[in-house]
PDB file of C-alpha atoms in Angstrom:
ATOM      1  CA  UNK A1052      19.559  19.989  12.221  1.00  0.00           C
ATOM      2  CA  UNK A1053      20.603  18.260   9.031  1.00  0.00           C
ATOM      3  CA  UNK A1054      20.132  14.875  10.706  1.00  0.00           C
ATOM      4  CA  UNK A1055      16.601  15.811  11.780  1.00  0.00           C
ATOM      5  CA  UNK A1056      15.734  17.090   8.302  1.00  0.00           C
ATOM      6  CA  UNK A1057      17.124  13.932   6.725  1.00  0.00           C
ATOM      7  CA  UNK A1058      15.120  11.783   9.148  1.00  0.00           C
ATOM      8  CA  UNK A1059      11.884  13.661   8.403  1.00  0.00           C
ATOM      9  CA  UNK A1060      12.416  13.351   4.656  1.00  0.00           C
ATOM     10  CA  UNK A1061      13.064   9.628   4.983  1.00  0.00           C
ATOM     11  CA  UNK A1062      10.031   9.227   7.261  1.00  0.00           C
ATOM     12  CA  UNK A1063       7.700  10.725   4.650  1.00  0.00           C
ATOM     13  CA  UNK A1064       9.155   8.667   1.805  1.00  0.00           C
ATOM     14  CA  UNK A1065       8.983   5.428   3.799  1.00  0.00           C
ATOM     15  CA  UNK A1066       5.427   5.988   5.021  1.00  0.00           C
ATOM     16  CA  UNK A1067       3.968   7.014   1.641  1.00  0.00           C
ATOM     17  CA  UNK A1068       3.606   3.518   0.085  1.00  0.00           C
ATOM     18  CA  UNK A1069       2.068   2.202   3.313  1.00  0.00           C
ATOM     19  CA  UNK A1070      -0.386   5.091   3.308  1.00  0.00           C
ATOM     20  CA  UNK A1071      -1.355   4.612  -0.345  1.00  0.00           C
ATOM     21  CA  UNK A1072      -1.920   0.874   0.031  1.00  0.00           C
ATOM     22  CA  UNK A1073      -3.610   1.406   3.393  1.00  0.00           C
ATOM     23  CA  UNK A1074      -6.156   3.842   1.966  1.00  0.00           C
ATOM     24  CA  UNK A1075      -7.142   1.247  -0.617  1.00  0.00           C
ATOM     25  CA  UNK A1076      -7.430  -1.389   2.076  1.00  0.00           C
ATOM     26  CA  UNK A1077      -9.710   0.892   4.109  1.00  0.00           C
ATOM     27  CA  UNK A1078     -12.399   0.333   1.481  1.00  0.00           C
ATOM     28  CA  UNK A1079     -11.970  -3.421   1.052  1.00  0.00           C
ATOM     29  CA  UNK A1080     -11.440  -4.105   4.762  1.00  0.00           C
ATOM     30  CA  UNK A1081     -14.568  -2.176   5.731  1.00  0.00           C
ATOM     31  CA  UNK A1082     -16.462  -4.241   3.156  1.00  0.00           C
ATOM     32  CA  UNK A1083     -15.372  -7.422   4.949  1.00  0.00           C
ATOM     33  CA  UNK A1084     -12.435  -8.418   2.741  1.00  0.00           C
ATOM     34  CA  UNK A1085      -9.101  -9.642   4.111  1.00  0.00           C
ATOM     35  CA  UNK A1086      -6.801  -8.800   1.219  1.00  0.00           C
ATOM     36  CA  UNK A1087      -3.675 -10.789   2.043  1.00  0.00           C
ATOM     37  CA  UNK A1088      -2.696 -10.421  -1.621  1.00  0.00           C
ATOM     38  CA  UNK A1089      -1.657  -6.788  -1.083  1.00  0.00           C
ATOM     39  CA  UNK A1090       1.975  -7.895  -0.898  1.00  0.00           C
ATOM     40  CA  UNK A1091       1.736  -9.452  -4.355  1.00  0.00           C
ATOM     41  CA  UNK A1092      -0.133  -6.478  -5.798  1.00  0.00           C
ATOM     42  CA  UNK A1093       2.553  -4.084  -4.563  1.00  0.00           C
ATOM     43  CA  UNK A1094       5.308  -6.280  -5.970  1.00  0.00           C
ATOM     44  CA  UNK A1095       3.644  -6.445  -9.373  1.00  0.00           C
ATOM     45  CA  UNK A1096       3.039  -2.694  -9.262  1.00  0.00           C
ATOM     46  CA  UNK A1097       6.713  -2.067  -8.531  1.00  0.00           C
ATOM     47  CA  UNK A1098       7.759  -4.080 -11.579  1.00  0.00           C
ATOM     48  CA  UNK A1099       5.106  -2.772 -13.965  1.00  0.00           C
ATOM     49  CA  UNK A1100       5.784   0.800 -12.896  1.00  0.00           C
ATOM     50  CA  UNK A1101       9.446   0.426 -13.826  1.00  0.00           C
ATOM     51  CA  UNK A1102       8.578  -1.408 -17.030  1.00  0.00           C
ATOM     52  CA  UNK A1103       6.051   1.242 -18.030  1.00  0.00           C
ATOM     53  CA  UNK A1104       8.510   4.037 -17.327  1.00  0.00           C
ATOM     54  CA  UNK A1105      11.192   2.165 -19.270  1.00  0.00           C
ATOM     55  CA  UNK A1106       8.903   1.639 -22.276  1.00  0.00           C
ATOM     56  CA  UNK A1107       7.347   5.116 -22.405  1.00  0.00           C
ATOM     57  CA  UNK A1108       9.988   7.349 -20.841  1.00  0.00           C
ATOM     58  CA  UNK A1109       7.365   8.708 -18.430  1.00  0.00           C
ATOM     59  CA  UNK A1110       7.027   7.969 -14.721  1.00  0.00           C
ATOM     60  CA  UNK A1111       3.365   9.010 -14.889  1.00  0.00           C
ATOM     61  CA  UNK A1112       2.683   6.499 -17.659  1.00  0.00           C
ATOM     62  CA  UNK A1113       4.552   3.883 -15.653  1.00  0.00           C
ATOM     63  CA  UNK A1114       2.312   4.540 -12.646  1.00  0.00           C
ATOM     64  CA  UNK A1115      -0.822   4.229 -14.788  1.00  0.00           C
ATOM     65  CA  UNK A1116       0.402   0.947 -16.277  1.00  0.00           C
ATOM     66  CA  UNK A1117       1.181  -0.333 -12.774  1.00  0.00           C
ATOM     67  CA  UNK A1118      -2.289   0.568 -11.500  1.00  0.00           C
ATOM     68  CA  UNK A1119      -4.067  -1.009 -14.461  1.00  0.00           C
ATOM     69  CA  UNK A1120      -1.979  -4.188 -14.212  1.00  0.00           C
ATOM     70  CA  UNK A1121      -2.609  -4.650 -10.495  1.00  0.00           C
ATOM     71  CA  UNK A1122      -6.296  -3.833 -10.847  1.00  0.00           C
ATOM     72  CA  UNK A1123      -6.597  -6.607 -13.436  1.00  0.00           C
ATOM     73  CA  UNK A1124      -4.597  -8.912 -11.162  1.00  0.00           C
ATOM     74  CA  UNK A1125      -6.863  -8.058  -8.222  1.00  0.00           C
ATOM     75  CA  UNK A1126      -9.841  -9.115 -10.348  1.00  0.00           C
ATOM     76  CA  UNK A1127      -8.470 -12.662 -10.152  1.00  0.00           C
ATOM     77  CA  UNK A1128      -8.489 -12.417  -6.356  1.00  0.00           C
ATOM     78  CA  UNK A1129     -12.030 -11.012  -6.434  1.00  0.00           C
ATOM     79  CA  UNK A1130     -13.319 -13.741  -8.757  1.00  0.00           C
ATOM     80  CA  UNK A1131     -12.042 -16.608  -6.642  1.00  0.00           C
ATOM     81  CA  UNK A1132     -13.002 -15.119  -3.270  1.00  0.00           C
ATOM     82  CA  UNK A1133     -16.375 -13.646  -4.228  1.00  0.00           C
ATOM     83  CA  UNK A1134     -17.751 -15.601  -7.171  1.00  0.00           C
ATOM     84  CA  UNK A1135     -16.159 -18.943  -6.300  1.00  0.00           C
ATOM     85  CA  UNK A1136     -16.290 -18.233  -2.537  1.00  0.00           C
ATOM     86  CA  UNK A1137     -12.794 -19.581  -1.925  1.00  0.00           C
ATOM     87  CA  UNK A1138     -11.056 -18.809   1.358  1.00  0.00           C
ATOM     88  CA  UNK A1139      -9.714 -15.239   1.244  1.00  0.00           C
ATOM     89  CA  UNK A1140      -6.534 -16.014   3.155  1.00  0.00           C
ATOM     90  CA  UNK A1141      -5.646 -18.987   0.964  1.00  0.00           C
ATOM     91  CA  UNK A1142      -6.301 -17.082  -2.271  1.00  0.00           C
ATOM     92  CA  UNK A1143      -4.324 -14.104  -0.983  1.00  0.00           C
ATOM     93  CA  UNK A1144      -1.366 -16.315  -0.140  1.00  0.00           C
ATOM     94  CA  UNK A1145      -1.565 -17.898  -3.600  1.00  0.00           C
ATOM     95  CA  UNK A1146      -1.588 -14.433  -5.182  1.00  0.00           C
ATOM     96  CA  UNK A1147       1.573 -13.509  -3.294  1.00  0.00           C
ATOM     97  CA  UNK A1148       3.389 -16.673  -4.351  1.00  0.00           C
ATOM     98  CA  UNK A1149       2.295 -16.271  -7.962  1.00  0.00           C
ATOM     99  CA  UNK A1150       3.289 -12.582  -8.022  1.00  0.00           C
ATOM    100  CA  UNK A1151       6.722 -13.427  -6.639  1.00  0.00           C
ATOM    101  CA  UNK A1152       7.432 -15.911  -9.410  1.00  0.00           C
ATOM    102  CA  UNK A1153       5.792 -13.777 -12.109  1.00  0.00           C
ATOM    103  CA  UNK A1154       7.816 -10.665 -11.301  1.00  0.00           C
ATOM    104  CA  UNK A1155      11.078 -12.609 -11.272  1.00  0.00           C
ATOM    105  CA  UNK A1156      10.309 -14.012 -14.721  1.00  0.00           C
ATOM    106  CA  UNK A1157       9.069 -10.724 -16.195  1.00  0.00           C
ATOM    107  CA  UNK A1158      11.989  -8.793 -14.736  1.00  0.00           C
ATOM    108  CA  UNK A1159      14.451 -10.994 -16.600  1.00  0.00           C
ATOM    109  CA  UNK A1160      12.407 -10.779 -19.807  1.00  0.00           C
ATOM    110  CA  UNK A1161      11.768  -7.025 -19.797  1.00  0.00           C
ATOM    111  CA  UNK A1162      15.102  -5.745 -18.495  1.00  0.00           C
ATOM    112  CA  UNK A1163      18.436  -6.791 -19.920  1.00  0.00           C
ATOM    113  CA  UNK A1164      20.687  -6.272 -16.912  1.00  0.00           C
ATOM    114  CA  UNK A1165      23.819  -7.706 -18.532  1.00  0.00           C
ATOM    115  CA  UNK A1166      24.871  -4.181 -19.473  1.00  0.00           C
ATOM    116  CA  UNK A1167      23.932  -2.634 -16.150  1.00  0.00           C
ATOM    117  CA  UNK A1168      20.736  -1.386 -14.509  1.00  0.00           C
ATOM    118  CA  UNK A1169      18.379   0.198 -17.089  1.00  0.00           C
ATOM    119  CA  UNK A1170      17.698   3.918 -16.707  1.00  0.00           C
ATOM    120  CA  UNK A1171      14.068   4.851 -16.026  1.00  0.00           C
ATOM    121  CA  UNK A1172      12.169   8.050 -15.319  1.00  0.00           C
ATOM    122  CA  UNK A1173      11.303   8.475 -11.645  1.00  0.00           C
ATOM    123  CA  UNK A1174       8.952  10.605  -9.544  1.00  0.00           C
ATOM    124  CA  UNK A1175      10.869  13.848  -9.212  1.00  0.00           C
ATOM    125  CA  UNK A1176      10.596  16.094  -6.169  1.00  0.00           C
ATOM    126  CA  UNK A1177       8.276  19.091  -6.530  1.00  0.00           C
ATOM    127  CA  UNK A1178       9.335  21.705  -3.957  1.00  0.00           C
ATOM    128  CA  UNK A1179       6.562  24.035  -2.806  1.00  0.00           C
ATOM    129  CA  UNK A1180       7.831  27.630  -3.123  1.00  0.00           C
ATOM    130  CA  UNK A1181       8.412  29.267   0.225  1.00  0.00           C
ATOM    131  CA  UNK A1182       7.518  26.253   2.359  1.00  0.00           C
ATOM    132  CA  UNK A1183      10.352  24.066   1.067  1.00  0.00           C
ATOM    133  CA  UNK A1184      12.930  26.628   2.205  1.00  0.00           C
ATOM    134  CA  UNK A1185      11.849  26.554   5.861  1.00  0.00           C
ATOM    135  CA  UNK A1186      14.697  25.218   8.038  1.00  0.00           C
ATOM    136  CA  UNK A1187      14.388  21.566   9.127  1.00  0.00           C
ATOM    137  CA  UNK A1188      10.702  21.022   8.249  1.00  0.00           C
ATOM    138  CA  UNK A1189      11.121  22.358   4.714  1.00  0.00           C
ATOM    139  CA  UNK A1190      11.967  18.846   3.533  1.00  0.00           C
ATOM    140  CA  UNK A1191       8.335  17.896   4.137  1.00  0.00           C
ATOM    141  CA  UNK A1192       7.424  20.216   1.272  1.00  0.00           C
ATOM    142  CA  UNK A1193      10.069  18.924  -1.113  1.00  0.00           C
ATOM    143  CA  UNK A1194       8.458  15.623  -2.049  1.00  0.00           C
ATOM    144  CA  UNK A1195       7.032  14.085  -5.207  1.00  0.00           C
ATOM    145  CA  UNK A1196       3.502  14.713  -6.462  1.00  0.00           C
ATOM    146  CA  UNK A1197       2.484  11.160  -5.526  1.00  0.00           C
ATOM    147  CA  UNK A1198       3.502  11.827  -1.939  1.00  0.00           C
ATOM    148  CA  UNK A1199       1.474  15.038  -1.732  1.00  0.00           C
ATOM    149  CA  UNK A1200      -1.572  13.371  -3.274  1.00  0.00           C
ATOM    150  CA  UNK A1201      -1.352  10.455  -0.842  1.00  0.00           C
ATOM    151  CA  UNK A1202      -1.630  12.711   2.198  1.00  0.00           C
ATOM    152  CA  UNK A1203      -4.227  14.978   0.571  1.00  0.00           C
ATOM    153  CA  UNK A1204      -6.335  11.890  -0.148  1.00  0.00           C
ATOM    154  CA  UNK A1205      -6.754  11.150   3.576  1.00  0.00           C
ATOM    155  CA  UNK A1206      -9.518  13.724   4.246  1.00  0.00           C
ATOM    156  CA  UNK A1207     -11.171  12.803   0.929  1.00  0.00           C
ATOM    157  CA  UNK A1208     -11.335   9.116   1.873  1.00  0.00           C
ATOM    158  CA  UNK A1209     -12.524  10.047   5.366  1.00  0.00           C
ATOM    159  CA  UNK A1210     -15.363  12.111   3.905  1.00  0.00           C
ATOM    160  CA  UNK A1211     -16.356   9.332   1.498  1.00  0.00           C
ATOM    161  CA  UNK A1212     -16.381   6.688   4.227  1.00  0.00           C
ATOM    162  CA  UNK A1213     -18.139   8.771   6.884  1.00  0.00           C
ATOM    163  CA  UNK A1214     -20.346  11.271   5.066  1.00  0.00           C
ATOM    164  CA  UNK A1215     -21.546   9.678   1.829  1.00  0.00           C
ATOM    165  CA  UNK A1216     -23.938   6.864   0.975  1.00  0.00           C
ATOM    166  CA  UNK A1217     -21.048   5.049  -0.743  1.00  0.00           C
ATOM    167  CA  UNK A1218     -19.125   4.795   2.511  1.00  0.00           C
ATOM    168  CA  UNK A1219     -22.275   3.850   4.393  1.00  0.00           C
ATOM    169  CA  UNK A1220     -22.953   1.013   1.954  1.00  0.00           C
ATOM    170  CA  UNK A1221     -19.367  -0.247   2.231  1.00  0.00           C
ATOM    171  CA  UNK A1222     -19.489  -0.280   6.032  1.00  0.00           C
ATOM    172  CA  UNK A1223     -22.947  -1.843   6.011  1.00  0.00           C
ATOM    173  CA  UNK A1224     -21.771  -4.680   3.755  1.00  0.00           C
ATOM    174  CA  UNK A1225     -18.865  -5.357   6.098  1.00  0.00           C
ATOM    175  CA  UNK A1226     -21.023  -5.386   9.215  1.00  0.00           C
ATOM    176  CA  UNK A1227     -24.183  -7.179   8.087  1.00  0.00           C
ATOM    177  CA  UNK A1228     -24.374  -8.255   4.444  1.00  0.00           C
ATOM    178  CA  UNK A1229     -27.727  -9.981   4.940  1.00  0.00           C
ATOM    179  CA  UNK A1230     -29.382  -6.805   6.186  1.00  0.00           C
ATOM    180  CA  UNK A1231     -27.632  -4.791   3.483  1.00  0.00           C
ATOM    181  CA  UNK A1232     -29.003  -7.129   0.837  1.00  0.00           C
ATOM    182  CA  UNK A1233     -32.481  -6.666   2.261  1.00  0.00           C
ATOM    183  CA  UNK A1234     -32.056  -2.909   1.819  1.00  0.00           C
ATOM    184  CA  UNK A1235     -31.199  -3.385  -1.844  1.00  0.00           C
ATOM    185  CA  UNK A1236     -27.411  -3.039  -1.670  1.00  0.00           C
ATOM    186  CA  UNK A1237     -25.573  -5.210  -4.185  1.00  0.00           C
ATOM    187  CA  UNK A1238     -23.151  -7.109  -1.929  1.00  0.00           C
ATOM    188  CA  UNK A1239     -21.179  -8.722  -4.739  1.00  0.00           C
ATOM    189  CA  UNK A1240     -20.737  -5.485  -6.690  1.00  0.00           C
ATOM    190  CA  UNK A1241     -19.712  -3.522  -3.594  1.00  0.00           C
ATOM    191  CA  UNK A1242     -17.066  -6.026  -2.593  1.00  0.00           C
ATOM    192  CA  UNK A1243     -15.871  -6.317  -6.186  1.00  0.00           C
ATOM    193  CA  UNK A1244     -15.180  -2.601  -6.654  1.00  0.00           C
ATOM    194  CA  UNK A1245     -13.528  -2.249  -3.247  1.00  0.00           C
ATOM    195  CA  UNK A1246     -11.113  -5.077  -4.123  1.00  0.00           C
ATOM    196  CA  UNK A1247     -10.369  -3.514  -7.516  1.00  0.00           C
ATOM    197  CA  UNK A1248      -9.732  -0.125  -5.894  1.00  0.00           C
ATOM    198  CA  UNK A1249      -7.508  -1.738  -3.283  1.00  0.00           C
ATOM    199  CA  UNK A1250      -5.534  -3.494  -6.015  1.00  0.00           C
ATOM    200  CA  UNK A1251      -5.199  -0.281  -8.022  1.00  0.00           C
ATOM    201  CA  UNK A1252      -3.827   1.707  -5.075  1.00  0.00           C
ATOM    202  CA  UNK A1253      -1.549  -1.162  -4.048  1.00  0.00           C
ATOM    203  CA  UNK A1254      -0.103  -1.007  -7.552  1.00  0.00           C
ATOM    204  CA  UNK A1255       0.538   2.722  -7.167  1.00  0.00           C
ATOM    205  CA  UNK A1256       2.190   2.049  -3.805  1.00  0.00           C
ATOM    206  CA  UNK A1257       4.490  -0.497  -5.417  1.00  0.00           C
ATOM    207  CA  UNK A1258       5.266   1.867  -8.294  1.00  0.00           C
ATOM    208  CA  UNK A1259       6.206   4.545  -5.768  1.00  0.00           C
ATOM    209  CA  UNK A1260       8.634   2.143  -4.125  1.00  0.00           C
ATOM    210  CA  UNK A1261      10.451   1.437  -7.393  1.00  0.00           C
ATOM    211  CA  UNK A1262      10.218   4.940  -8.890  1.00  0.00           C
ATOM    212  CA  UNK A1263       9.997   7.191  -5.820  1.00  0.00           C
ATOM    213  CA  UNK A1264      12.183   5.555  -3.204  1.00  0.00           C
ATOM    214  CA  UNK A1265      14.490   3.898  -5.753  1.00  0.00           C
ATOM    215  CA  UNK A1266      15.013   4.143  -9.506  1.00  0.00           C
ATOM    216  CA  UNK A1267      14.951   0.451 -10.375  1.00  0.00           C
ATOM    217  CA  UNK A1268      13.211  -2.844  -9.611  1.00  0.00           C
ATOM    218  CA  UNK A1269      14.776  -5.615  -7.580  1.00  0.00           C
ATOM    219  CA  UNK A1270      13.281  -9.043  -7.006  1.00  0.00           C
ATOM    220  CA  UNK A1271      11.345  -9.228  -3.745  1.00  0.00           C
ATOM    221  CA  UNK A1272      11.829  -5.517  -3.094  1.00  0.00           C
ATOM    222  CA  UNK A1273       8.483  -5.091  -1.306  1.00  0.00           C
ATOM    223  CA  UNK A1274       9.863  -7.220   1.560  1.00  0.00           C
ATOM    224  CA  UNK A1275       6.721  -7.475   3.659  1.00  0.00           C
ATOM    225  CA  UNK A1276       5.443  -3.925   3.111  1.00  0.00           C
ATOM    226  CA  UNK A1277       2.121  -5.348   1.903  1.00  0.00           C
ATOM    227  CA  UNK A1278       1.643  -7.113   5.221  1.00  0.00           C
ATOM    228  CA  UNK A1279       2.688  -3.925   6.995  1.00  0.00           C
ATOM    229  CA  UNK A1280      -0.064  -2.108   5.078  1.00  0.00           C
ATOM    230  CA  UNK A1281      -2.558  -4.630   6.475  1.00  0.00           C
ATOM    231  CA  UNK A1282      -1.171  -3.975   9.957  1.00  0.00           C
ATOM    232  CA  UNK A1283      -1.499  -0.236   9.340  1.00  0.00           C
ATOM    233  CA  UNK A1284      -5.233  -0.672   8.698  1.00  0.00           C
ATOM    234  CA  UNK A1285      -5.716  -2.731  11.863  1.00  0.00           C
ATOM    235  CA  UNK A1286      -3.664  -0.323  13.971  1.00  0.00           C
ATOM    236  CA  UNK A1287      -5.522   2.603  12.401  1.00  0.00           C
ATOM    237  CA  UNK A1288      -8.883   1.087  13.402  1.00  0.00           C
ATOM    238  CA  UNK A1289     -10.011   0.851   9.756  1.00  0.00           C
ATOM    239  CA  UNK A1290     -10.096   4.654   9.524  1.00  0.00           C
ATOM    240  CA  UNK A1291      -8.166   6.720   6.919  1.00  0.00           C
ATOM    241  CA  UNK A1292      -6.938   9.148   9.572  1.00  0.00           C
ATOM    242  CA  UNK A1293      -5.794   6.255  11.737  1.00  0.00           C
ATOM    243  CA  UNK A1294      -4.113   4.678   8.712  1.00  0.00           C
ATOM    244  CA  UNK A1295      -2.137   7.872   8.149  1.00  0.00           C
ATOM    245  CA  UNK A1296      -0.997   7.938  11.774  1.00  0.00           C
ATOM    246  CA  UNK A1297      -0.006   4.269  11.731  1.00  0.00           C
ATOM    247  CA  UNK A1298       1.830   4.742   8.427  1.00  0.00           C
ATOM    248  CA  UNK A1299       3.883   7.543   9.952  1.00  0.00           C
ATOM    249  CA  UNK A1300       4.747   5.349  12.946  1.00  0.00           C
ATOM    250  CA  UNK A1301       5.965   2.506  10.739  1.00  0.00           C
ATOM    251  CA  UNK A1302       7.660   4.994   8.415  1.00  0.00           C
ATOM    252  CA  UNK A1303       9.548   6.386  11.397  1.00  0.00           C
ATOM    253  CA  UNK A1304      10.707   2.877  12.249  1.00  0.00           C
ATOM    254  CA  UNK A1305      12.044   2.325   8.725  1.00  0.00           C
ATOM    255  CA  UNK A1306      13.661   5.769   8.648  1.00  0.00           C
ATOM    256  CA  UNK A1307      15.343   5.030  11.978  1.00  0.00           C
ATOM    257  CA  UNK A1308      16.572   1.728  10.584  1.00  0.00           C
ATOM    258  CA  UNK A1309      18.369   3.455   7.708  1.00  0.00           C
ATOM    259  CA  UNK A1310      19.806   6.136   9.994  1.00  0.00           C
ATOM    260  CA  UNK A1311      21.229   3.495  12.343  1.00  0.00           C
ATOM    261  CA  UNK A1312      22.733   1.570   9.436  1.00  0.00           C
ATOM    262  CA  UNK A1313      24.437   4.722   8.162  1.00  0.00           C
ATOM    263  CA  UNK A1314      25.705   5.702  11.620  1.00  0.00           C
ATOM    264  CA  UNK A1315      27.932   2.630  12.105  1.00  0.00           C
ATOM    265  CA  UNK A1316      26.631   2.061  15.617  1.00  0.00           C
ATOM    266  CA  UNK A1317      28.225  -1.359  15.879  1.00  0.00           C
ATOM    267  CA  UNK A1318      24.837  -3.030  16.211  1.00  0.00           C
ATOM    268  CA  UNK A1319      24.598  -6.098  13.933  1.00  0.00           C
ATOM    269  CA  UNK A1320      22.787  -5.089  10.745  1.00  0.00           C
ATOM    270  CA  UNK A1321      20.423  -8.044  11.100  1.00  0.00           C
ATOM    271  CA  UNK A1322      19.031  -6.557  14.313  1.00  0.00           C
ATOM    272  CA  UNK A1323      18.704  -3.109  12.739  1.00  0.00           C
ATOM    273  CA  UNK A1324      16.908  -4.580   9.723  1.00  0.00           C
ATOM    274  CA  UNK A1325      14.410  -6.248  12.071  1.00  0.00           C
ATOM    275  CA  UNK A1326      13.424  -2.917  13.643  1.00  0.00           C
ATOM    276  CA  UNK A1327      10.419  -1.979  11.423  1.00  0.00           C
ATOM    277  CA  UNK A1328       8.968  -5.473  11.706  1.00  0.00           C
ATOM    278  CA  UNK A1329       9.417  -5.558  15.476  1.00  0.00           C
ATOM    279  CA  UNK A1330       7.597  -2.227  15.687  1.00  0.00           C
ATOM    280  CA  UNK A1331       4.816  -3.682  13.527  1.00  0.00           C
ATOM    281  CA  UNK A1332       4.494  -6.761  15.736  1.00  0.00           C
ATOM    282  CA  UNK A1333       4.489  -4.788  18.990  1.00  0.00           C
ATOM    283  CA  UNK A1334       2.022  -2.216  17.657  1.00  0.00           C
ATOM    284  CA  UNK A1335      -0.441  -4.781  16.339  1.00  0.00           C
ATOM    285  CA  UNK A1336      -0.244  -6.953  19.457  1.00  0.00           C
ATOM    286  CA  UNK A1337      -0.646  -3.912  21.686  1.00  0.00           C
ATOM    287  CA  UNK A1338      -3.605  -2.363  19.887  1.00  0.00           C
ATOM    288  CA  UNK A1339      -5.392  -5.384  18.424  1.00  0.00           C
ATOM    289  CA  UNK A1340      -7.988  -5.386  21.216  1.00  0.00           C
ATOM    290  CA  UNK A1341      -8.806  -1.725  20.591  1.00  0.00           C
ATOM    291  CA  UNK A1342      -9.321  -2.280  16.869  1.00  0.00           C
ATOM    292  CA  UNK A1343     -12.601  -3.961  15.978  1.00  0.00           C
ATOM    293  CA  UNK A1344     -12.849  -5.555  12.554  1.00  0.00           C
ATOM    294  CA  UNK A1345     -16.182  -5.493  10.683  1.00  0.00           C
ATOM    295  CA  UNK A1346     -18.447  -8.302  11.895  1.00  0.00           C
ATOM    296  CA  UNK A1347     -18.609 -10.024   8.500  1.00  0.00           C
ATOM    297  CA  UNK A1348     -14.878  -9.948   7.828  1.00  0.00           C
ATOM    298  CA  UNK A1349     -13.791 -12.870   5.604  1.00  0.00           C
ATOM    299  CA  UNK A1350     -17.331 -14.263   5.651  1.00  0.00           C
ATOM    300  CA  UNK A1351     -18.603 -15.398   2.248  1.00  0.00           C
ATOM    301  CA  UNK A1352     -22.104 -14.268   1.348  1.00  0.00           C
ATOM    302  CA  UNK A1353     -24.618 -16.185  -0.727  1.00  0.00           C
ATOM    303  CA  UNK A1354     -27.715 -14.387  -1.921  1.00  0.00           C
ATOM    304  CA  UNK A1355     -30.870 -16.288  -1.069  1.00  0.00           C
TER     305      UNK A1355
END
């Protein structure tokens, strides 16, 4: 029973950053944006979250600083891809490379690790009275506030995307920007705010990794989770509910990885470490035909 409870707790913690980043990508992806830079945004968010917590003594303040920093950083991506109409994949790759070097430099400037790892405030668990004491599944109700909000946001995002004019405009821009422009929808503004929102939530996802899963920042700690978030959106068919399901699948793979490493199974650790990425590859390859991207994905639009 303890093993099952531990696995469930790990599953939720591992899937939360994918879910947070994935919900942001639901908006930008449905607007026709391929945000390859999510990996870099999450990495910057992880660093700035730790730095903000270190400076202010508050994990909440650290999360806000992380979100603001990555939103500003995502504006660079938006400017080059939308205003300058540069290739989205190329700009996204450049963002990732730049973020990797920037975080390494800032980490060594902000944190003096010669005297050990600096102590920061983290996202503490907030047990729900009554529910958290239920055997086995009680661990699901002993998570941080960020984790609860991430899962509660799923129906909110679903409602926005499916039942409001905002969601309709976003999906319209992704499917047929020319027709949307004819109807009076501002294509540039719509894609701009979806990229900024995606960057903001990617920053929160990164901050959760450094202050929710761990209590410190390490160089390159995102380790492909940004690309996994993109895969989550594809596997989830660009729907927030699907994104949640895909996040849980990938989270289960990562949780299983850690359980196998702790169990001393004799399997080479390199193979165990590959497990989440193998699951990602198999899932995307298996479901890619069932997931239809918006028709105008990665297509630049020029107003006539």
